[in-house]
Amino acid sequence: ELRLGYTQSRGAPGLRQAIARLYAHGDPDAILVHGGSQEAIFAFTNAILAPGDHVIVQFPSYQSQYSIAEEIGAEVARWNSDLDREGAPDPAELERLLQPATRAIVLTTPNNPTGYAFDRARIDATVEIARRRGLWLFSDEVYRGSEREAERIPAVCDLYERGVSLGGLSKAYGLAGLRIGWISTRDRGLYDRIATLKDYLTICNSAPSELLAELALLHSDALIERVRQIVARNLDHLDAFFARRTELFAWSRPRAGTTAFPRYLGGSSEAFCSRLVERASVLLLPSTLFDAGDERVRFGYGRANLVEALGALDAFIEHDRL
């Protein structure tokens, strides 16, 4: 039954139960539903950081994961991914970045823009570093479910008592219009601080969105499979495109997600992307937007019209690139 009044601030009980089933802990009281993942990032960051604190963020990453911390007055250290090795970050480098004022480690797996997904050894090493120092470990997992390898690592909230997993319906489920995200954490003190901050943000979520989100999660396997099929077809098309364009791009298949970050060999990626959108109405994102130099391009391949877009890109390369 849909009622168009105020909803429960922490999320409808049925929706929190449906989300909890996605995690090993299975506890709906560990789930806090937000009006999209952006609100969850904002609330978490403000709940744990103060001016002068230090936070380590995997790069490249979603902008709000570091910009909100900077606005608070915290120092952000970049845990850089090795873009020539699938985008894998090095736990040894993470160790070197630790400071006395470090409060949290922030990562994204599967990653946007690189498409890299942590393997079990790398996430276990990261958890161990966080545990030794008692740090918060925030894992943006909105692409969780899009992995193409048979084994998927556990969610960070299930691996670590101070782990926080970010989820949402926008990416792996393809339901961005519902504007439903969530955090999952077993730490009750942190949960309550984030819930208090939400009272000063959206207060509660849209009743229709929560109802539709709960219905969607009852059919989560079918929704994720739909996205996986689109992605599988599109990856084959990308393989063929990059095989034709080895003079312009260095390509390797991403492990997960719906984005890839190949190296552009034709000069400035920003200039290339600007000309492309102006002349062919095809939007690719240069690596400058991710503060990752000027030699990579982010491709998105989660939509059904990729073949049409690649055709326009081919035509641009042949006739209008220079």
mmCIF file with all atom_site columns, C-alpha atoms in Angstrom, residues 48-213:
data_model
loop_
_atom_site.group_PDB
_atom_site.id
_atom_site.type_symbol
_atom_site.label_atom_id
_atom_site.label_alt_id
_atom_site.label_comp_id
_atom_site.label_asym_id
_atom_site.label_entity_id
_atom_site.label_seq_id
_atom_site.pdbx_PDB_ins_code
_atom_site.Cartn_x
_atom_site.Cartn_y
_atom_site.Cartn_z
_atom_site.occupancy
_atom_site.B_iso_or_equiv
_atom_site.pdbx_formal_charge
_atom_site.auth_seq_id
_atom_site.auth_comp_id
_atom_site.auth_asym_id
_atom_site.auth_atom_id
_atom_site.pdbx_PDB_model_num
ATOM 1   C CA . ILE A 1 48  ? 33.597 11.253  10.794  1.00 0.00 ? 48  ILE A CA 1
ATOM 2   C CA . LEU A 1 49  ? 35.792 14.213  9.771   1.00 0.00 ? 49  LEU A CA 1
ATOM 3   C CA . ALA A 1 50  ? 36.695 17.545  11.328  1.00 0.00 ? 50  ALA A CA 1
ATOM 4   C CA . PRO A 1 51  ? 39.089 20.308  10.212  1.00 0.00 ? 51  PRO A CA 1
ATOM 5   C CA . GLY A 1 52  ? 42.671 19.066  10.410  1.00 0.00 ? 52  GLY A CA 1
ATOM 6   C CA . ASP A 1 53  ? 41.802 15.391  10.052  1.00 0.00 ? 53  ASP A CA 1
ATOM 7   C CA . HIS A 1 54  ? 43.455 13.259  7.378   1.00 0.00 ? 54  HIS A CA 1
ATOM 8   C CA . VAL A 1 55  ? 41.695 10.885  4.988   1.00 0.00 ? 55  VAL A CA 1
ATOM 9   C CA . ILE A 1 56  ? 43.107 8.599   2.295   1.00 0.00 ? 56  ILE A CA 1
ATOM 10  C CA . VAL A 1 57  ? 41.065 8.301   -0.910  1.00 0.00 ? 57  VAL A CA 1
ATOM 11  C CA . GLN A 1 58  ? 41.644 5.892   -3.773  1.00 0.00 ? 58  GLN A CA 1
ATOM 12  C CA . PHE A 1 59  ? 42.214 7.803   -7.034  1.00 0.00 ? 59  PHE A CA 1
ATOM 13  C CA . PRO A 1 60  ? 40.680 8.231   -9.505  1.00 0.00 ? 60  PRO A CA 1
ATOM 14  C CA . SER A 1 61  ? 37.294 8.231   -7.844  1.00 0.00 ? 61  SER A CA 1
ATOM 15  C CA . TYR A 1 62  ? 33.916 9.891   -7.551  1.00 0.00 ? 62  TYR A CA 1
ATOM 16  C CA . GLN A 1 63  ? 34.492 13.594  -6.902  1.00 0.00 ? 63  GLN A CA 1
ATOM 17  C CA . SER A 1 64  ? 32.419 13.943  -3.739  1.00 0.00 ? 64  SER A CA 1
ATOM 18  C CA . GLN A 1 65  ? 34.526 11.295  -2.007  1.00 0.00 ? 65  GLN A CA 1
ATOM 19  C CA . TYR A 1 66  ? 37.342 13.814  -1.682  1.00 0.00 ? 66  TYR A CA 1
ATOM 20  C CA . SER A 1 67  ? 35.805 17.242  -2.358  1.00 0.00 ? 67  SER A CA 1
ATOM 21  C CA . ILE A 1 68  ? 33.457 17.078  0.652   1.00 0.00 ? 68  ILE A CA 1
ATOM 22  C CA . ALA A 1 69  ? 36.401 16.192  2.905   1.00 0.00 ? 69  ALA A CA 1
ATOM 23  C CA . GLU A 1 70  ? 38.341 19.145  1.511   1.00 0.00 ? 70  GLU A CA 1
ATOM 24  C CA . GLU A 1 71  ? 35.401 21.489  2.149   1.00 0.00 ? 71  GLU A CA 1
ATOM 25  C CA . ILE A 1 72  ? 35.311 20.320  5.762   1.00 0.00 ? 72  ILE A CA 1
ATOM 26  C CA . GLY A 1 73  ? 38.977 21.269  6.084   1.00 0.00 ? 73  GLY A CA 1
ATOM 27  C CA . ALA A 1 74  ? 40.443 17.772  6.160   1.00 0.00 ? 74  ALA A CA 1
ATOM 28  C CA . GLU A 1 75  ? 43.622 16.860  4.320   1.00 0.00 ? 75  GLU A CA 1
ATOM 29  C CA . VAL A 1 76  ? 43.116 14.365  1.493   1.00 0.00 ? 76  VAL A CA 1
ATOM 30  C CA . ALA A 1 77  ? 45.911 11.988  0.494   1.00 0.00 ? 77  ALA A CA 1
ATOM 31  C CA . ARG A 1 78  ? 45.625 10.236  -2.844  1.00 0.00 ? 78  ARG A CA 1
ATOM 32  C CA . TRP A 1 79  ? 45.995 6.492   -2.971  1.00 0.00 ? 79  TRP A CA 1
ATOM 33  C CA . ASN A 1 80  ? 46.750 6.317   -6.671  1.00 0.00 ? 80  ASN A CA 1
ATOM 34  C CA . SER A 1 81  ? 45.651 3.377   -8.770  1.00 0.00 ? 81  SER A CA 1
ATOM 35  C CA . ASP A 1 82  ? 48.127 1.893   -11.234 1.00 0.00 ? 82  ASP A CA 1
ATOM 36  C CA . LEU A 1 83  ? 46.306 2.740   -14.451 1.00 0.00 ? 83  LEU A CA 1
ATOM 37  C CA . ASP A 1 84  ? 48.656 0.567   -16.497 1.00 0.00 ? 84  ASP A CA 1
ATOM 38  C CA . ARG A 1 85  ? 47.766 -2.469  -14.354 1.00 0.00 ? 85  ARG A CA 1
ATOM 39  C CA . GLU A 1 86  ? 43.964 -2.443  -14.635 1.00 0.00 ? 86  GLU A CA 1
ATOM 40  C CA . GLY A 1 87  ? 43.709 0.347   -12.061 1.00 0.00 ? 87  GLY A CA 1
ATOM 41  C CA . ALA A 1 88  ? 44.900 -1.712  -9.104  1.00 0.00 ? 88  ALA A CA 1
ATOM 42  C CA . PRO A 1 89  ? 46.016 0.298   -6.039  1.00 0.00 ? 89  PRO A CA 1
ATOM 43  C CA . ASP A 1 90  ? 49.009 -0.946  -4.028  1.00 0.00 ? 90  ASP A CA 1
ATOM 44  C CA . PRO A 1 91  ? 48.443 -1.705  -0.305  1.00 0.00 ? 91  PRO A CA 1
ATOM 45  C CA . ALA A 1 92  ? 52.112 -0.926  0.356   1.00 0.00 ? 92  ALA A CA 1
ATOM 46  C CA . GLU A 1 93  ? 51.509 2.599   -0.942  1.00 0.00 ? 93  GLU A CA 1
ATOM 47  C CA . LEU A 1 94  ? 48.493 2.847   1.354   1.00 0.00 ? 94  LEU A CA 1
ATOM 48  C CA . GLU A 1 95  ? 50.736 2.060   4.327   1.00 0.00 ? 95  GLU A CA 1
ATOM 49  C CA . ARG A 1 96  ? 53.098 4.881   3.349   1.00 0.00 ? 96  ARG A CA 1
ATOM 50  C CA . LEU A 1 97  ? 50.235 7.386   3.231   1.00 0.00 ? 97  LEU A CA 1
ATOM 51  C CA . LEU A 1 98  ? 49.125 6.808   6.825   1.00 0.00 ? 98  LEU A CA 1
ATOM 52  C CA . GLN A 1 99  ? 49.524 9.702   9.260   1.00 0.00 ? 99  GLN A CA 1
ATOM 53  C CA . PRO A 1 100 ? 48.725 10.168  12.960  1.00 0.00 ? 100 PRO A CA 1
ATOM 54  C CA . ALA A 1 101 ? 45.671 12.241  11.964  1.00 0.00 ? 101 ALA A CA 1
ATOM 55  C CA . THR A 1 102 ? 44.325 9.653   9.499   1.00 0.00 ? 102 THR A CA 1
ATOM 56  C CA . ARG A 1 103 ? 40.684 8.874   10.253  1.00 0.00 ? 103 ARG A CA 1
ATOM 57  C CA . ALA A 1 104 ? 39.476 6.922   7.232   1.00 0.00 ? 104 ALA A CA 1
ATOM 58  C CA . ILE A 1 105 ? 40.315 5.116   4.019   1.00 0.00 ? 105 ILE A CA 1
ATOM 59  C CA . VAL A 1 106 ? 37.897 5.584   1.114   1.00 0.00 ? 106 VAL A CA 1
ATOM 60  C CA . LEU A 1 107 ? 37.822 3.238   -1.868  1.00 0.00 ? 107 LEU A CA 1
ATOM 61  C CA . THR A 1 108 ? 35.582 2.407   -4.803  1.00 0.00 ? 108 THR A CA 1
ATOM 62  C CA . THR A 1 109 ? 35.126 -1.179  -5.920  1.00 0.00 ? 109 THR A CA 1
ATOM 63  C CA . PRO A 1 110 ? 34.138 -1.782  -8.641  1.00 0.00 ? 110 PRO A CA 1
ATOM 64  C CA . ASN A 1 111 ? 35.732 1.483   -9.664  1.00 0.00 ? 111 ASN A CA 1
ATOM 65  C CA . ASN A 1 112 ? 34.445 4.322   -11.785 1.00 0.00 ? 112 ASN A CA 1
ATOM 66  C CA . PRO A 1 113 ? 36.197 5.234   -14.086 1.00 0.00 ? 113 PRO A CA 1
ATOM 67  C CA . THR A 1 114 ? 38.706 2.364   -14.315 1.00 0.00 ? 114 THR A CA 1
ATOM 68  C CA . GLY A 1 115 ? 36.418 -0.667  -14.057 1.00 0.00 ? 115 GLY A CA 1
ATOM 69  C CA . TYR A 1 116 ? 38.839 -2.264  -11.597 1.00 0.00 ? 116 TYR A CA 1
ATOM 70  C CA . ALA A 1 117 ? 37.417 -4.505  -8.866  1.00 0.00 ? 117 ALA A CA 1
ATOM 71  C CA . PHE A 1 118 ? 39.446 -5.465  -5.806  1.00 0.00 ? 118 PHE A CA 1
ATOM 72  C CA . ASP A 1 119 ? 40.377 -9.135  -5.516  1.00 0.00 ? 119 ASP A CA 1
ATOM 73  C CA . ARG A 1 120 ? 40.178 -10.918 -2.167  1.00 0.00 ? 120 ARG A CA 1
ATOM 74  C CA . ALA A 1 121 ? 43.880 -10.600 -1.363  1.00 0.00 ? 121 ALA A CA 1
ATOM 75  C CA . ARG A 1 122 ? 43.922 -6.848  -1.991  1.00 0.00 ? 122 ARG A CA 1
ATOM 76  C CA . ILE A 1 123 ? 40.758 -6.104  -0.022  1.00 0.00 ? 123 ILE A CA 1
ATOM 77  C CA . ASP A 1 124 ? 41.940 -8.296  2.873   1.00 0.00 ? 124 ASP A CA 1
ATOM 78  C CA . ALA A 1 125 ? 45.234 -6.380  2.953   1.00 0.00 ? 125 ALA A CA 1
ATOM 79  C CA . THR A 1 126 ? 43.341 -3.081  2.966   1.00 0.00 ? 126 THR A CA 1
ATOM 80  C CA . VAL A 1 127 ? 41.041 -4.217  5.772   1.00 0.00 ? 127 VAL A CA 1
ATOM 81  C CA . GLU A 1 128 ? 44.027 -5.328  7.841   1.00 0.00 ? 128 GLU A CA 1
ATOM 82  C CA . ILE A 1 129 ? 45.690 -1.914  7.468   1.00 0.00 ? 129 ILE A CA 1
ATOM 83  C CA . ALA A 1 130 ? 42.487 -0.186  8.560   1.00 0.00 ? 130 ALA A CA 1
ATOM 84  C CA . ARG A 1 131 ? 41.968 -2.577  11.484  1.00 0.00 ? 131 ARG A CA 1
ATOM 85  C CA . ARG A 1 132 ? 45.487 -2.122  12.876  1.00 0.00 ? 132 ARG A CA 1
ATOM 86  C CA . ARG A 1 133 ? 44.889 1.619   13.120  1.00 0.00 ? 133 ARG A CA 1
ATOM 87  C CA . GLY A 1 134 ? 41.193 1.520   14.010  1.00 0.00 ? 134 GLY A CA 1
ATOM 88  C CA . LEU A 1 135 ? 40.319 3.515   10.887  1.00 0.00 ? 135 LEU A CA 1
ATOM 89  C CA . TRP A 1 136 ? 36.974 3.785   9.160   1.00 0.00 ? 136 TRP A CA 1
ATOM 90  C CA . LEU A 1 137 ? 36.952 1.969   5.823   1.00 0.00 ? 137 LEU A CA 1
ATOM 91  C CA . PHE A 1 138 ? 34.364 3.387   3.434   1.00 0.00 ? 138 PHE A CA 1
ATOM 92  C CA . SER A 1 139 ? 33.746 1.349   0.289   1.00 0.00 ? 139 SER A CA 1
ATOM 93  C CA . ASP A 1 140 ? 31.678 2.747   -2.566  1.00 0.00 ? 140 ASP A CA 1
ATOM 94  C CA . GLU A 1 141 ? 30.043 -0.428  -3.904  1.00 0.00 ? 141 GLU A CA 1
ATOM 95  C CA . VAL A 1 142 ? 27.327 1.017   -6.139  1.00 0.00 ? 142 VAL A CA 1
ATOM 96  C CA . TYR A 1 143 ? 28.603 -1.125  -9.039  1.00 0.00 ? 143 TYR A CA 1
ATOM 97  C CA . ARG A 1 144 ? 28.528 -4.269  -6.879  1.00 0.00 ? 144 ARG A CA 1
ATOM 98  C CA . GLY A 1 145 ? 26.856 -7.054  -8.832  1.00 0.00 ? 145 GLY A CA 1
ATOM 99  C CA . SER A 1 146 ? 28.411 -6.026  -12.135 1.00 0.00 ? 146 SER A CA 1
ATOM 100 C CA . GLU A 1 147 ? 31.561 -8.117  -11.672 1.00 0.00 ? 147 GLU A CA 1
ATOM 101 C CA . ARG A 1 148 ? 32.320 -10.468 -14.551 1.00 0.00 ? 148 ARG A CA 1
ATOM 102 C CA . GLU A 1 149 ? 34.512 -12.903 -12.657 1.00 0.00 ? 149 GLU A CA 1
ATOM 103 C CA . ALA A 1 150 ? 32.857 -15.876 -10.983 1.00 0.00 ? 150 ALA A CA 1
ATOM 104 C CA . GLU A 1 151 ? 33.983 -14.934 -7.466  1.00 0.00 ? 151 GLU A CA 1
ATOM 105 C CA . ARG A 1 152 ? 32.830 -11.677 -5.909  1.00 0.00 ? 152 ARG A CA 1
ATOM 106 C CA . ILE A 1 153 ? 34.508 -10.359 -2.782  1.00 0.00 ? 153 ILE A CA 1
ATOM 107 C CA . PRO A 1 154 ? 32.380 -9.776  0.324   1.00 0.00 ? 154 PRO A CA 1
ATOM 108 C CA . ALA A 1 155 ? 31.111 -6.301  1.082   1.00 0.00 ? 155 ALA A CA 1
ATOM 109 C CA . VAL A 1 156 ? 33.414 -4.258  3.311   1.00 0.00 ? 156 VAL A CA 1
ATOM 110 C CA . CYS A 1 157 ? 30.682 -3.948  5.964   1.00 0.00 ? 157 CYS A CA 1
ATOM 111 C CA . ASP A 1 158 ? 30.757 -7.751  6.285   1.00 0.00 ? 158 ASP A CA 1
ATOM 112 C CA . LEU A 1 159 ? 34.554 -7.957  6.431   1.00 0.00 ? 159 LEU A CA 1
ATOM 113 C CA . TYR A 1 160 ? 35.305 -5.295  9.034   1.00 0.00 ? 160 TYR A CA 1
ATOM 114 C CA . GLU A 1 161 ? 33.589 -4.010  12.144  1.00 0.00 ? 161 GLU A CA 1
ATOM 115 C CA . ARG A 1 162 ? 34.379 -0.388  11.174  1.00 0.00 ? 162 ARG A CA 1
ATOM 116 C CA . GLY A 1 163 ? 33.586 -0.955  7.514   1.00 0.00 ? 163 GLY A CA 1
ATOM 117 C CA . VAL A 1 164 ? 30.931 1.070   5.708   1.00 0.00 ? 164 VAL A CA 1
ATOM 118 C CA . SER A 1 165 ? 29.464 -0.103  2.399   1.00 0.00 ? 165 SER A CA 1
ATOM 119 C CA . LEU A 1 166 ? 27.728 2.319   0.051   1.00 0.00 ? 166 LEU A CA 1
ATOM 120 C CA . GLY A 1 167 ? 25.039 0.860   -2.198  1.00 0.00 ? 167 GLY A CA 1
ATOM 121 C CA . GLY A 1 168 ? 22.379 2.122   -4.540  1.00 0.00 ? 168 GLY A CA 1
ATOM 122 C CA . LEU A 1 169 ? 20.007 1.271   -7.356  1.00 0.00 ? 169 LEU A CA 1
ATOM 123 C CA . SER A 1 170 ? 21.482 3.582   -9.995  1.00 0.00 ? 170 SER A CA 1
ATOM 124 C CA . LYS A 1 171 ? 24.337 1.559   -11.462 1.00 0.00 ? 171 LYS A CA 1
ATOM 125 C CA . ALA A 1 172 ? 24.192 -2.248  -11.304 1.00 0.00 ? 172 ALA A CA 1
ATOM 126 C CA . TYR A 1 173 ? 20.380 -2.179  -11.240 1.00 0.00 ? 173 TYR A CA 1
ATOM 127 C CA . GLY A 1 174 ? 19.873 0.550   -13.852 1.00 0.00 ? 174 GLY A CA 1
ATOM 128 C CA . LEU A 1 175 ? 17.263 2.408   -11.757 1.00 0.00 ? 175 LEU A CA 1
ATOM 129 C CA . ALA A 1 176 ? 18.850 5.830   -11.308 1.00 0.00 ? 176 ALA A CA 1
ATOM 130 C CA . GLY A 1 177 ? 15.507 7.636   -11.465 1.00 0.00 ? 177 GLY A CA 1
ATOM 131 C CA . LEU A 1 178 ? 14.391 6.185   -8.139  1.00 0.00 ? 178 LEU A CA 1
ATOM 132 C CA . ARG A 1 179 ? 17.123 8.161   -6.321  1.00 0.00 ? 179 ARG A CA 1
ATOM 133 C CA . ILE A 1 180 ? 17.637 5.490   -3.683  1.00 0.00 ? 180 ILE A CA 1
ATOM 134 C CA . GLY A 1 181 ? 21.005 4.816   -2.067  1.00 0.00 ? 181 GLY A CA 1
ATOM 135 C CA . TRP A 1 182 ? 22.049 3.410   1.296   1.00 0.00 ? 182 TRP A CA 1
ATOM 136 C CA . ILE A 1 183 ? 24.857 2.759   3.706   1.00 0.00 ? 183 ILE A CA 1
ATOM 137 C CA . SER A 1 184 ? 25.414 -0.498  5.538   1.00 0.00 ? 184 SER A CA 1
ATOM 138 C CA . THR A 1 185 ? 27.468 -0.473  8.733   1.00 0.00 ? 185 THR A CA 1
ATOM 139 C CA . ARG A 1 186 ? 27.503 -2.602  11.865  1.00 0.00 ? 186 ARG A CA 1
ATOM 140 C CA . ASP A 1 187 ? 28.885 0.258   13.972  1.00 0.00 ? 187 ASP A CA 1
ATOM 141 C CA . ARG A 1 188 ? 25.887 1.591   15.893  1.00 0.00 ? 188 ARG A CA 1
ATOM 142 C CA . GLY A 1 189 ? 27.527 4.839   16.952  1.00 0.00 ? 189 GLY A CA 1
ATOM 143 C CA . LEU A 1 190 ? 28.424 5.783   13.393  1.00 0.00 ? 190 LEU A CA 1
ATOM 144 C CA . TYR A 1 191 ? 25.000 4.706   12.153  1.00 0.00 ? 191 TYR A CA 1
ATOM 145 C CA . ASP A 1 192 ? 23.292 7.014   14.633  1.00 0.00 ? 192 ASP A CA 1
ATOM 146 C CA . ARG A 1 193 ? 25.526 9.991   13.752  1.00 0.00 ? 193 ARG A CA 1
ATOM 147 C CA . ILE A 1 194 ? 24.754 9.582   10.053  1.00 0.00 ? 194 ILE A CA 1
ATOM 148 C CA . ALA A 1 195 ? 21.043 9.199   10.806  1.00 0.00 ? 195 ALA A CA 1
ATOM 149 C CA . THR A 1 196 ? 21.106 12.458  12.776  1.00 0.00 ? 196 THR A CA 1
ATOM 150 C CA . LEU A 1 197 ? 22.747 14.270  9.868   1.00 0.00 ? 197 LEU A CA 1
ATOM 151 C CA . LYS A 1 198 ? 20.100 12.930  7.508   1.00 0.00 ? 198 LYS A CA 1
ATOM 152 C CA . ASP A 1 199 ? 17.496 14.739  9.627   1.00 0.00 ? 199 ASP A CA 1
ATOM 153 C CA . TYR A 1 200 ? 19.093 17.983  8.387   1.00 0.00 ? 200 TYR A CA 1
ATOM 154 C CA . LEU A 1 201 ? 19.244 16.853  4.752   1.00 0.00 ? 201 LEU A CA 1
ATOM 155 C CA . THR A 1 202 ? 16.296 15.102  3.091   1.00 0.00 ? 202 THR A CA 1
ATOM 156 C CA . ILE A 1 203 ? 14.752 13.996  6.431   1.00 0.00 ? 203 ILE A CA 1
ATOM 157 C CA . CYS A 1 204 ? 13.046 11.078  4.690   1.00 0.00 ? 204 CYS A CA 1
ATOM 158 C CA . ASN A 1 205 ? 12.841 9.506   1.251   1.00 0.00 ? 205 ASN A CA 1
ATOM 159 C CA . SER A 1 206 ? 10.153 9.575   -1.418  1.00 0.00 ? 206 SER A CA 1
ATOM 160 C CA . ALA A 1 207 ? 7.386  7.087   -0.603  1.00 0.00 ? 207 ALA A CA 1
ATOM 161 C CA . PRO A 1 208 ? 6.879  6.005   -4.250  1.00 0.00 ? 208 PRO A CA 1
ATOM 162 C CA . SER A 1 209 ? 10.636 5.559   -4.678  1.00 0.00 ? 209 SER A CA 1
ATOM 163 C CA . GLU A 1 210 ? 10.923 3.415   -1.569  1.00 0.00 ? 210 GLU A CA 1
ATOM 164 C CA . LEU A 1 211 ? 8.021  1.208   -2.614  1.00 0.00 ? 211 LEU A CA 1
ATOM 165 C CA . LEU A 1 212 ? 9.403  0.756   -6.129  1.00 0.00 ? 212 LEU A CA 1
ATOM 166 C CA . ALA A 1 213 ? 12.879 0.106   -4.721  1.00 0.00 ? 213 ALA A CA 1
#
